Amino acid sequence: MTTQVGFESLTEQEKYQAFLERLDRGEKIEVDDWMPDDYRQALIRLIAMHGISEIMGALPEKEWVPKAPTLHRKMAIMAKVQDEMGHGQLLLRVAEDLMAYYGKDRDDIYQDLFSGRLKFHNVFHMTAPTWADAGVIAWLVDGAAIVTQKSLLDTSYGPYGRVLQRICAEEVFHMQHGESIILELAEGTEAQRQALQEAVNRWWPALLMFFGPPEGNQLTKHQEKNLRYKIRTKTNEGLRQEFLDKYVPRIWALGLTVPDETIHYDEKQQKWIYQQPDWDEFRAIVNNNGPKSQERLRLRKSVFENAGWVRDILAVRTLATG
């Protein structure tokens, strides 16, 4: 109590300095702790986008639930879709706790999604026309997600890091599920191998875009702040290089090709050299102009509106029970 009273007597600048010192000591920030407004805003932006992307990310694979080639595959992809929706709900709860400070809740997150103010991840605007695409999503897209999410396990915001512990563990199962599909197709008929190669070709630009544009020699103010606040610990390009380290050799090991004749590992620079994707296309996609953006937003909005009666009942029950 004495410590709290002492903290409250500090000026805003002194509180800010004490906050930075906590970060530098490696302490975790909790939802009831004092935090600067731009730290709270950055967390809400990141975690709400992450949570909504988990939910929107279930939609491309959901399309394959009735069409999976065997009952075993059907059950596995159903379980994965269920997990992804659960990840989304966990993350939205973390964002919701931060937003309560502004008198906002989960409905506001969905309204921001429908209005276009809240973006969802570029990969989930894309089409998944074949079973091989479902495999590539689970293997390479979830593989990319693991690279990103593992880098966030040591984030300075405690509730986010704890939720990510569970999510990362389940994403490993998802990646293994995808790897199983990929291996089956790679060892299958010529038509199956061809379908797999076409799916890798189709998804490659989106996978490069997954981590965001490279920083070059200059970070944006937003990126600098996330790194200073220890919300993130790695840059977009650093994460992309980790992904290429891990997955390019595996793709080649299957006898598949990467649709980029220039890609190679430069020993001198200790990094992968690759052909940049079209970053103008990336910006168009994340602004809801991708091949499936509007269709998936309409579906998500329809589900949200049709489930309104459930939220109404739960709200009444919460009021009745206190």
Short mmCIF file of C-alpha atoms in Angstrom, two decimals:
data_model
loop_
_atom_site.label_atom_id
_atom_site.label_comp_id
_atom_site.label_asym_id
_atom_site.label_seq_id
_atom_site.Cartn_x
_atom_site.Cartn_y
_atom_site.Cartn_z
CA MET A 1 0.00 0.00 0.00
CA THR A 2 2.81 2.37 0.93
CA THR A 3 4.52 1.61 -2.37
CA GLN A 4 1.31 2.26 -4.36
CA VAL A 5 0.66 5.55 -2.55
CA GLY A 6 4.25 6.55 -3.25
CA PHE A 7 3.88 5.69 -6.96
CA GLU A 8 0.66 7.67 -7.28
CA SER A 9 2.44 10.75 -5.96
CA LEU A 10 4.94 10.64 -8.83
CA THR A 11 4.63 12.99 -11.80
CA GLU A 12 3.64 11.51 -15.17
CA GLN A 13 7.23 11.80 -16.35
CA GLU A 14 8.47 9.98 -13.22
CA LYS A 15 5.88 7.23 -13.73
CA TYR A 16 7.00 6.88 -17.35
CA GLN A 17 10.63 6.59 -16.29
CA ALA A 18 9.72 3.98 -13.65
CA PHE A 19 7.80 2.06 -16.35
CA LEU A 20 10.83 2.02 -18.67
CA GLU A 21 13.05 0.86 -15.80
CA ARG A 22 10.68 -2.04 -15.15
CA LEU A 23 10.93 -3.04 -18.80
CA ASP A 24 14.71 -2.83 -18.68
CA ARG A 25 14.76 -5.10 -15.62
CA GLY A 26 12.73 -7.64 -17.62
CA GLU A 27 9.61 -7.29 -15.45
CA LYS A 28 6.22 -8.11 -16.94
CA ILE A 29 3.48 -5.50 -17.13
CA GLU A 30 0.00 -6.61 -15.98
CA VAL A 31 -3.38 -5.19 -16.95
CA ASP A 32 -3.87 -3.25 -13.68
CA ASP A 33 -0.36 -1.76 -13.73
CA TRP A 34 0.27 1.83 -14.73
CA MET A 35 1.25 2.02 -18.41
CA PRO A 36 1.66 4.88 -20.89
CA ASP A 37 -1.24 5.35 -23.27
CA ASP A 38 0.82 4.64 -26.39
CA TYR A 39 1.94 1.31 -24.86
CA ARG A 40 -1.72 0.36 -24.22
CA GLN A 41 -2.72 1.46 -27.73
CA ALA A 42 0.12 -0.51 -29.33
CA LEU A 43 -0.89 -3.64 -27.41
CA ILE A 44 -4.56 -3.29 -28.34
CA ARG A 45 -3.66 -2.81 -32.00
CA LEU A 46 -1.36 -5.86 -32.05
CA ILE A 47 -3.42 -8.26 -29.93
CA ALA A 48 -6.81 -7.38 -31.47
CA MET A 49 -5.34 -7.87 -34.95
CA HIS A 50 -3.78 -11.16 -33.86
CA GLY A 51 -7.04 -12.41 -32.30
CA ILE A 52 -9.20 -11.42 -35.27
CA SER A 53 -6.66 -13.01 -37.65
CA GLU A 54 -6.92 -16.32 -35.79
CA ILE A 55 -10.69 -16.23 -36.27
CA MET A 56 -10.56 -15.11 -39.91
CA GLY A 57 -7.78 -17.66 -40.47
CA ALA A 58 -10.14 -20.51 -39.62
CA LEU A 59 -12.30 -19.63 -42.65
CA PRO A 60 -10.04 -20.85 -45.53
CA GLU A 61 -9.57 -24.24 -43.82
CA LYS A 62 -13.21 -24.42 -42.73
CA GLU A 63 -14.06 -24.53 -46.44
CA TRP A 64 -12.17 -27.86 -46.59
CA VAL A 65 -13.94 -29.58 -43.67
CA PRO A 66 -16.69 -31.16 -45.81
CA LYS A 67 -14.28 -31.90 -48.67
CA ALA A 68 -11.29 -33.46 -46.82
CA PRO A 69 -10.31 -36.72 -48.56
CA THR A 70 -10.79 -39.13 -45.61
CA LEU A 71 -12.69 -39.23 -42.32
CA HIS A 72 -9.35 -39.04 -40.46
CA ARG A 73 -8.37 -35.89 -42.37
CA LYS A 74 -11.85 -34.43 -41.89
CA MET A 75 -11.66 -34.89 -38.10
CA ALA A 76 -8.12 -33.48 -37.93
CA ILE A 77 -8.98 -30.32 -39.85
CA MET A 78 -12.16 -29.85 -37.80
CA ALA A 79 -10.06 -30.00 -34.62
CA LYS A 80 -7.62 -27.47 -36.08
CA VAL A 81 -10.39 -25.04 -37.05
CA GLN A 82 -11.80 -25.36 -33.53
CA ASP A 83 -8.36 -24.62 -32.02
CA GLU A 84 -7.91 -21.52 -34.18
CA MET A 85 -11.28 -20.14 -33.10
CA GLY A 86 -10.29 -20.80 -29.48
CA HIS A 87 -7.00 -18.93 -29.98
CA GLY A 88 -8.96 -15.98 -31.32
CA GLN A 89 -11.28 -15.93 -28.31
CA LEU A 90 -8.36 -16.08 -25.84
CA LEU A 91 -6.57 -13.21 -27.58
CA LEU A 92 -9.69 -11.06 -27.87
CA ARG A 93 -10.19 -11.46 -24.13
CA VAL A 94 -6.67 -10.11 -23.53
CA ALA A 95 -7.38 -7.17 -25.85
CA GLU A 96 -10.77 -6.62 -24.21
CA ASP A 97 -9.19 -6.27 -20.75
CA LEU A 98 -6.93 -3.52 -22.11
CA MET A 99 -9.82 -1.80 -23.92
CA ALA A 100 -11.98 -1.67 -20.78
CA TYR A 101 -9.87 1.38 -19.80
CA TYR A 102 -11.58 3.24 -22.68
CA GLY A 103 -15.04 1.79 -21.98
CA LYS A 104 -14.85 -0.49 -25.04
CA ASP A 105 -15.43 -4.23 -25.39
CA ARG A 106 -15.32 -7.13 -27.87
CA ASP A 107 -18.24 -5.82 -29.94
CA ASP A 108 -16.13 -2.75 -30.71
CA ILE A 109 -13.37 -5.01 -32.06
CA TYR A 110 -15.83 -6.67 -34.44
CA GLN A 111 -17.30 -3.34 -35.53
CA ASP A 112 -13.76 -2.13 -36.29
CA LEU A 113 -13.21 -5.28 -38.37
CA PHE A 114 -16.42 -4.78 -40.37
CA SER A 115 -15.72 -1.08 -40.96
CA GLY A 116 -12.15 -1.79 -42.14
CA ARG A 117 -10.48 0.04 -39.24
CA LEU A 118 -9.08 -3.25 -37.91
CA LYS A 119 -7.08 -5.31 -40.40
CA PHE A 120 -6.66 -9.06 -40.50
CA HIS A 121 -3.60 -10.94 -41.66
CA ASN A 122 -2.76 -10.87 -45.38
CA VAL A 123 -2.64 -14.67 -45.76
CA PHE A 124 -6.30 -15.06 -44.78
CA HIS A 125 -7.52 -12.96 -47.70
CA MET A 126 -6.28 -15.61 -50.12
CA THR A 127 -8.03 -18.50 -51.88
CA ALA A 128 -7.50 -22.17 -50.94
CA PRO A 129 -8.78 -23.93 -54.07
CA THR A 130 -7.29 -27.43 -53.52
CA TRP A 131 -6.60 -29.89 -50.69
CA ALA A 132 -2.91 -29.13 -51.22
CA ASP A 133 -3.64 -25.51 -50.27
CA ALA A 134 -5.12 -26.71 -46.96
CA GLY A 135 -1.87 -28.62 -46.38
CA VAL A 136 0.31 -25.63 -47.26
CA ILE A 137 -1.70 -23.39 -44.91
CA ALA A 138 -1.21 -25.81 -42.01
CA TRP A 139 2.47 -26.49 -42.80
CA LEU A 140 3.91 -23.19 -44.00
CA VAL A 141 1.42 -20.55 -42.80
CA ASP A 142 1.28 -22.07 -39.33
CA GLY A 143 5.04 -22.53 -39.51
CA ALA A 144 5.38 -18.79 -40.16
CA ALA A 145 2.97 -18.09 -37.30
CA ILE A 146 5.11 -20.18 -34.94
CA VAL A 147 8.22 -18.17 -35.90
CA THR A 148 6.37 -14.92 -35.12
CA GLN A 149 4.60 -16.09 -31.98
CA LYS A 150 7.67 -17.67 -30.43
CA SER A 151 9.44 -14.33 -30.79
CA LEU A 152 6.61 -12.78 -28.76
CA LEU A 153 6.75 -15.25 -25.86
CA ASP A 154 9.08 -12.89 -24.03
CA THR A 155 6.90 -9.84 -24.69
CA SER A 156 6.76 -7.29 -21.90
CA TYR A 157 2.98 -7.64 -21.47
CA GLY A 158 2.43 -10.61 -19.17
CA PRO A 159 -1.13 -11.67 -20.15
CA TYR A 160 -0.21 -11.77 -23.86
CA GLY A 161 2.91 -13.85 -23.23
CA ARG A 162 1.00 -16.36 -21.08
CA VAL A 163 -1.73 -16.86 -23.69
CA LEU A 164 0.94 -17.31 -26.35
CA GLN A 165 2.46 -20.20 -24.40
CA ARG A 166 -0.66 -22.26 -25.03
CA ILE A 167 -1.17 -21.01 -28.58
CA CYS A 168 2.41 -21.85 -29.62
CA ALA A 169 2.09 -25.38 -28.22
CA GLU A 170 -1.09 -25.99 -30.25
CA GLU A 171 0.32 -24.38 -33.39
CA VAL A 172 3.09 -27.00 -33.35
CA PHE A 173 0.40 -29.69 -33.64
CA HIS A 174 -1.18 -27.74 -36.50
CA MET A 175 2.13 -27.51 -38.33
CA GLN A 176 2.66 -31.26 -37.88
CA HIS A 177 -0.87 -31.88 -39.21
CA GLY A 178 0.06 -29.85 -42.31
CA GLU A 179 3.40 -31.61 -42.66
CA SER A 180 1.57 -34.95 -42.65
CA ILE A 181 -0.67 -33.81 -45.51
CA ILE A 182 2.30 -32.44 -47.44
CA LEU A 183 4.33 -35.64 -47.07
CA GLU A 184 1.39 -37.73 -48.23
CA LEU A 185 0.98 -35.59 -51.35
CA ALA A 186 4.73 -35.41 -52.01
CA GLU A 187 4.93 -39.22 -51.95
CA GLY A 188 1.71 -39.63 -53.95
CA THR A 189 0.85 -39.63 -57.62
CA GLU A 190 2.28 -37.25 -60.18
CA ALA A 191 -1.01 -35.34 -60.12
CA GLN A 192 -0.78 -34.97 -56.32
CA ARG A 193 2.82 -33.73 -56.53
CA GLN A 194 1.80 -31.27 -59.23
CA ALA A 195 -1.08 -29.99 -57.08
CA LEU A 196 1.35 -29.57 -54.17
CA GLN A 197 3.88 -27.63 -56.27
CA GLU A 198 1.11 -25.38 -57.58
CA ALA A 199 -0.07 -24.69 -54.02
CA VAL A 200 3.48 -23.76 -52.92
CA ASN A 201 3.77 -21.45 -55.96
CA ARG A 202 0.40 -19.89 -55.15
CA TRP A 203 1.25 -19.23 -51.49
CA TRP A 204 4.89 -18.18 -51.78
CA PRO A 205 4.34 -14.39 -52.22
CA ALA A 206 1.82 -14.39 -49.36
CA LEU A 207 4.31 -16.25 -47.14
CA LEU A 208 7.01 -13.64 -47.84
CA MET A 209 4.46 -10.92 -47.07
CA PHE A 210 3.47 -12.71 -43.84
CA PHE A 211 6.08 -10.84 -41.77
CA GLY A 212 5.44 -7.39 -43.26
CA PRO A 213 7.66 -5.14 -45.39
CA PRO A 214 11.42 -5.18 -44.70
CA GLU A 215 12.68 -2.30 -42.59
CA GLY A 216 15.78 -1.61 -44.68
CA ASN A 217 18.09 0.70 -42.76
CA GLN A 218 15.33 2.55 -40.97
CA LEU A 219 12.60 1.49 -38.55
CA THR A 220 9.29 3.36 -38.47
CA LYS A 221 8.40 5.19 -35.26
CA HIS A 222 5.79 2.52 -34.60
CA GLN A 223 8.38 -0.27 -34.96
CA GLU A 224 10.90 1.60 -32.80
CA LYS A 225 8.30 2.02 -30.08
CA ASN A 226 7.32 -1.65 -30.10
CA LEU A 227 10.97 -2.63 -29.76
CA ARG A 228 11.68 -0.04 -27.02
CA TYR A 229 8.62 -1.16 -25.10
CA LYS A 230 9.78 -4.75 -25.59
CA ILE A 231 6.39 -5.71 -27.03
CA ARG A 232 8.39 -7.19 -29.92
CA THR A 233 12.00 -8.29 -29.87
CA LYS A 234 12.65 -8.91 -33.58
CA THR A 235 12.19 -7.01 -36.84
CA ASN A 236 10.03 -8.11 -39.80
CA GLU A 237 13.09 -9.03 -41.82
CA GLY A 238 14.68 -10.89 -38.92
CA LEU A 239 11.57 -13.07 -38.63
CA ARG A 240 11.40 -13.63 -42.40
CA GLN A 241 15.04 -14.78 -42.44
CA GLU A 242 14.27 -17.28 -39.63
CA PHE A 243 11.37 -18.64 -41.65
CA LEU A 244 13.51 -18.99 -44.78
CA ASP A 245 16.27 -20.69 -42.74
CA LYS A 246 13.82 -23.29 -41.53
CA TYR A 247 11.54 -23.94 -44.47
CA VAL A 248 13.40 -23.39 -47.75
CA PRO A 249 15.66 -26.44 -47.12
CA ARG A 250 12.59 -28.50 -46.19
CA ILE A 251 10.75 -27.51 -49.36
CA TRP A 252 13.78 -28.44 -51.44
CA ALA A 253 14.20 -31.72 -49.54
CA LEU A 254 10.74 -32.77 -50.77
CA GLY A 255 11.87 -32.28 -54.37
CA LEU A 256 9.72 -29.17 -54.70
CA THR A 257 10.89 -25.82 -56.00
CA VAL A 258 10.51 -22.31 -54.63
CA PRO A 259 9.01 -20.03 -57.30
CA ASP A 260 11.97 -17.66 -57.19
CA GLU A 261 15.01 -18.33 -59.38
CA THR A 262 17.07 -15.80 -57.44
CA ILE A 263 16.66 -17.28 -53.97
CA HIS A 264 19.91 -18.39 -52.32
CA TYR A 265 21.73 -18.17 -49.03
CA ASP A 266 24.54 -15.62 -49.10
CA GLU A 267 27.30 -16.94 -46.83
CA LYS A 268 29.09 -13.60 -46.76
CA GLN A 269 26.03 -11.67 -45.63
CA GLN A 270 24.72 -14.62 -43.57
CA LYS A 271 21.21 -14.20 -44.93
CA TRP A 272 18.79 -15.30 -47.64
CA ILE A 273 18.58 -13.26 -50.82
CA TYR A 274 15.16 -13.44 -52.43
CA GLN A 275 12.92 -11.63 -54.88
CA GLN A 276 10.77 -9.09 -53.05
CA PRO A 277 7.03 -9.63 -53.39
CA ASP A 278 4.82 -6.82 -54.67
CA TRP A 279 4.42 -4.66 -51.55
CA ASP A 280 1.76 -2.51 -53.27
CA GLU A 281 -0.28 -5.69 -53.66
CA PHE A 282 0.32 -6.43 -49.96
CA ARG A 283 -1.10 -3.03 -48.98
CA ALA A 284 -4.13 -3.59 -51.22
CA ILE A 285 -4.76 -7.02 -49.69
CA VAL A 286 -4.59 -5.89 -46.05
CA ASN A 287 -6.97 -3.06 -46.95
CA ASN A 288 -9.55 -5.74 -47.76
CA ASN A 289 -8.96 -5.85 -51.51
CA GLY A 290 -7.66 -9.43 -51.61
CA PRO A 291 -9.27 -12.26 -53.61
CA LYS A 292 -11.45 -13.43 -50.69
CA SER A 293 -11.50 -10.34 -48.44
CA GLN A 294 -15.08 -9.25 -48.93
CA GLU A 295 -16.56 -12.76 -49.04
CA ARG A 296 -14.94 -13.71 -45.72
CA LEU A 297 -15.88 -10.40 -44.09
CA ARG A 298 -19.51 -10.91 -45.17
CA LEU A 299 -19.48 -14.42 -43.69
CA ARG A 300 -17.94 -13.23 -40.40
CA LYS A 301 -20.46 -10.37 -40.17
CA SER A 302 -23.37 -12.71 -40.86
CA VAL A 303 -22.23 -15.10 -38.11
CA PHE A 304 -21.76 -12.19 -35.69
CA GLU A 305 -25.24 -10.81 -36.37
CA ASN A 306 -26.96 -14.21 -36.25
CA ALA A 307 -25.35 -14.96 -32.87
CA GLY A 308 -26.54 -11.66 -31.36
CA TRP A 309 -29.30 -13.44 -29.39
CA VAL A 310 -26.66 -15.57 -27.62
CA ARG A 311 -24.75 -12.47 -26.50
CA ASP A 312 -28.02 -10.90 -25.30
CA ILE A 313 -28.84 -13.95 -23.14
CA LEU A 314 -25.34 -14.08 -21.69
CA ALA A 315 -25.47 -10.35 -20.89
CA VAL A 316 -28.78 -10.76 -19.04
CA ARG A 317 -27.44 -13.76 -17.11
CA THR A 318 -24.29 -11.81 -16.15
CA LEU A 319 -26.39 -8.93 -14.82
CA ALA A 320 -28.62 -11.35 -12.88
CA THR A 321 -25.73 -13.18 -11.23
CA GLY A 322 -23.57 -10.09 -10.73
#
